[in-house]
C-alpha positions as a Markdown table, in Angstrom:
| # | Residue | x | y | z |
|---|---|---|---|---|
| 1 | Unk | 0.0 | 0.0 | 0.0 |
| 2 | Unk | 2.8 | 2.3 | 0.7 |
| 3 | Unk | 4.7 | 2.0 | -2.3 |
| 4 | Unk | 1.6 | 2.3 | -4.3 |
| 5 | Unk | 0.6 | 5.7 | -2.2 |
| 6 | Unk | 4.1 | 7.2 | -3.2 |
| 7 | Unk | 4.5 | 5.9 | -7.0 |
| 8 | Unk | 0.9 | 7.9 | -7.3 |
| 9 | Unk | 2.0 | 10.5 | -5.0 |
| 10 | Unk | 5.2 | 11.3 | -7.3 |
| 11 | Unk | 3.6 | 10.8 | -10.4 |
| 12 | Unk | 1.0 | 13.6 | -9.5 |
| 13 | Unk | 3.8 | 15.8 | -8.4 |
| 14 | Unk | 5.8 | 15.6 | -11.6 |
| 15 | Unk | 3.2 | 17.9 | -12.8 |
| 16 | Unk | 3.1 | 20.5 | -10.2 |
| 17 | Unk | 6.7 | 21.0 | -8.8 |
| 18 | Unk | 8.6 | 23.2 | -10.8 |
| 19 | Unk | 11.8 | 21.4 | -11.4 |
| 20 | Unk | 15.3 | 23.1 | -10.8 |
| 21 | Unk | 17.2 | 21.4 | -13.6 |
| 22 | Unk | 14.1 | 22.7 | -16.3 |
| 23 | Unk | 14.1 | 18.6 | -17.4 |
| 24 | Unk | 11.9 | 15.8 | -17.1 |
| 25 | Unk | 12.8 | 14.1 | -13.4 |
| 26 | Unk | 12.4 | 11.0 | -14.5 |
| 27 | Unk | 14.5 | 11.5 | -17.5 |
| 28 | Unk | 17.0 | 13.4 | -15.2 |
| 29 | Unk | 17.1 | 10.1 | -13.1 |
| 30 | Unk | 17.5 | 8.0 | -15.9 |
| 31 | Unk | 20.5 | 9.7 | -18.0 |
| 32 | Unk | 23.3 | 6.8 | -17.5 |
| 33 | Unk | 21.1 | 3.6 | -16.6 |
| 34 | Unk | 17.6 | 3.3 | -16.2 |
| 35 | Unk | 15.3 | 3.8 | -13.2 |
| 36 | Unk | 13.0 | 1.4 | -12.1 |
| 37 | Unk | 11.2 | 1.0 | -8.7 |
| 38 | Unk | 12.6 | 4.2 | -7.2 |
| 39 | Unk | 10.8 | 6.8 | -5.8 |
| 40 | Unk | 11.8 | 10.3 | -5.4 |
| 41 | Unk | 11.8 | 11.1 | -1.9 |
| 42 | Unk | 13.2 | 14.7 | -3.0 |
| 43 | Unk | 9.9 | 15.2 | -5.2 |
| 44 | Unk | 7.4 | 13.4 | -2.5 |
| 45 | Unk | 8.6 | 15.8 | 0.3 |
| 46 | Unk | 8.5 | 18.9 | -2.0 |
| 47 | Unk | 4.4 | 18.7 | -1.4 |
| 48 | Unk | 4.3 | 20.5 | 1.4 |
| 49 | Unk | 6.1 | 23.2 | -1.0 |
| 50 | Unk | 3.6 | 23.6 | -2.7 |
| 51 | Unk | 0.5 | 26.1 | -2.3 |
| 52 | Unk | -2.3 | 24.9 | -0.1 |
| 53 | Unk | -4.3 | 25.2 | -3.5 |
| 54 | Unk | -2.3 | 22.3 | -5.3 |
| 55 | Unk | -2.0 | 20.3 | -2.2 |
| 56 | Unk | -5.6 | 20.1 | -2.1 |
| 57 | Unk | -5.7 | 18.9 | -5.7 |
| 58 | Unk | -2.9 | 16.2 | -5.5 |
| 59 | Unk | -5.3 | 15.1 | -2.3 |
| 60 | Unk | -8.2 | 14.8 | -4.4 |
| 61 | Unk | -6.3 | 12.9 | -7.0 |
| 62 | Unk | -5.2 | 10.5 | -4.1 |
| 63 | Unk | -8.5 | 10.1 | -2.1 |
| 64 | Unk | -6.7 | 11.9 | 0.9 |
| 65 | Unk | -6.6 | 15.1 | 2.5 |
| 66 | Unk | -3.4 | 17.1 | 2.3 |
| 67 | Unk | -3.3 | 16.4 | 6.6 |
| 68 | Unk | -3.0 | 13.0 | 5.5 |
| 69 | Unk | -0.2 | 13.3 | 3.2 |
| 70 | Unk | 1.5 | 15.6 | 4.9 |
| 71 | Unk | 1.5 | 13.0 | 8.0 |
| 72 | Unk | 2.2 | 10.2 | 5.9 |
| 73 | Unk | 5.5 | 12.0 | 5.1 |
| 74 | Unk | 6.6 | 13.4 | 8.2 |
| 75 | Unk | 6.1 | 9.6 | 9.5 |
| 76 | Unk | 8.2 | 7.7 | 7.0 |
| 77 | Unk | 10.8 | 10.8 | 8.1 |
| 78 | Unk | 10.5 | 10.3 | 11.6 |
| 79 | Unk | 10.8 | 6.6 | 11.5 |
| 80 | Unk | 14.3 | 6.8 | 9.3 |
| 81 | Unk | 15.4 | 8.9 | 11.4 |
């Protein structure tokens, strides 16, 4: 379930963040081998970032609210830590 809730979480996020290099962060990732079942944690955390206006939309796209997500990630922070 996790990994599910952050491969959506990033995906919706690739959209909204405005990315530093100007590139594609999955082709930025990818440049000398390929990717695969990685998620950004960079990207995730940059949703609370965001405006309270896009938080509410990557929430909707979720089925959360942005508390929730915004929990979620401050757990999985805490607990590495």
């Amino acid at each position: 379930e996790d990994v599910d809730f952050y491969t959506h979480l990033e995906g919706s996020l690739r959209d909204e963040v405005p990315r530093p290099t100007g590139r594609d962060p999955q082709a930025y990732r990818s440049y000398y081998a390929p990717s695969r079942h990685v998620v950004d944690g960079d990207l995730c955390d940059a949703f609370n970032a965001l405006p309270h206006d896009k938080q509410l939309k990557i929430a909707e796209q979720l089925d959360r609210t942005a508390g929730e997500i915004s929990k979620k990630l401050e757990d999985v922070r805490n607990s590495l830590l």
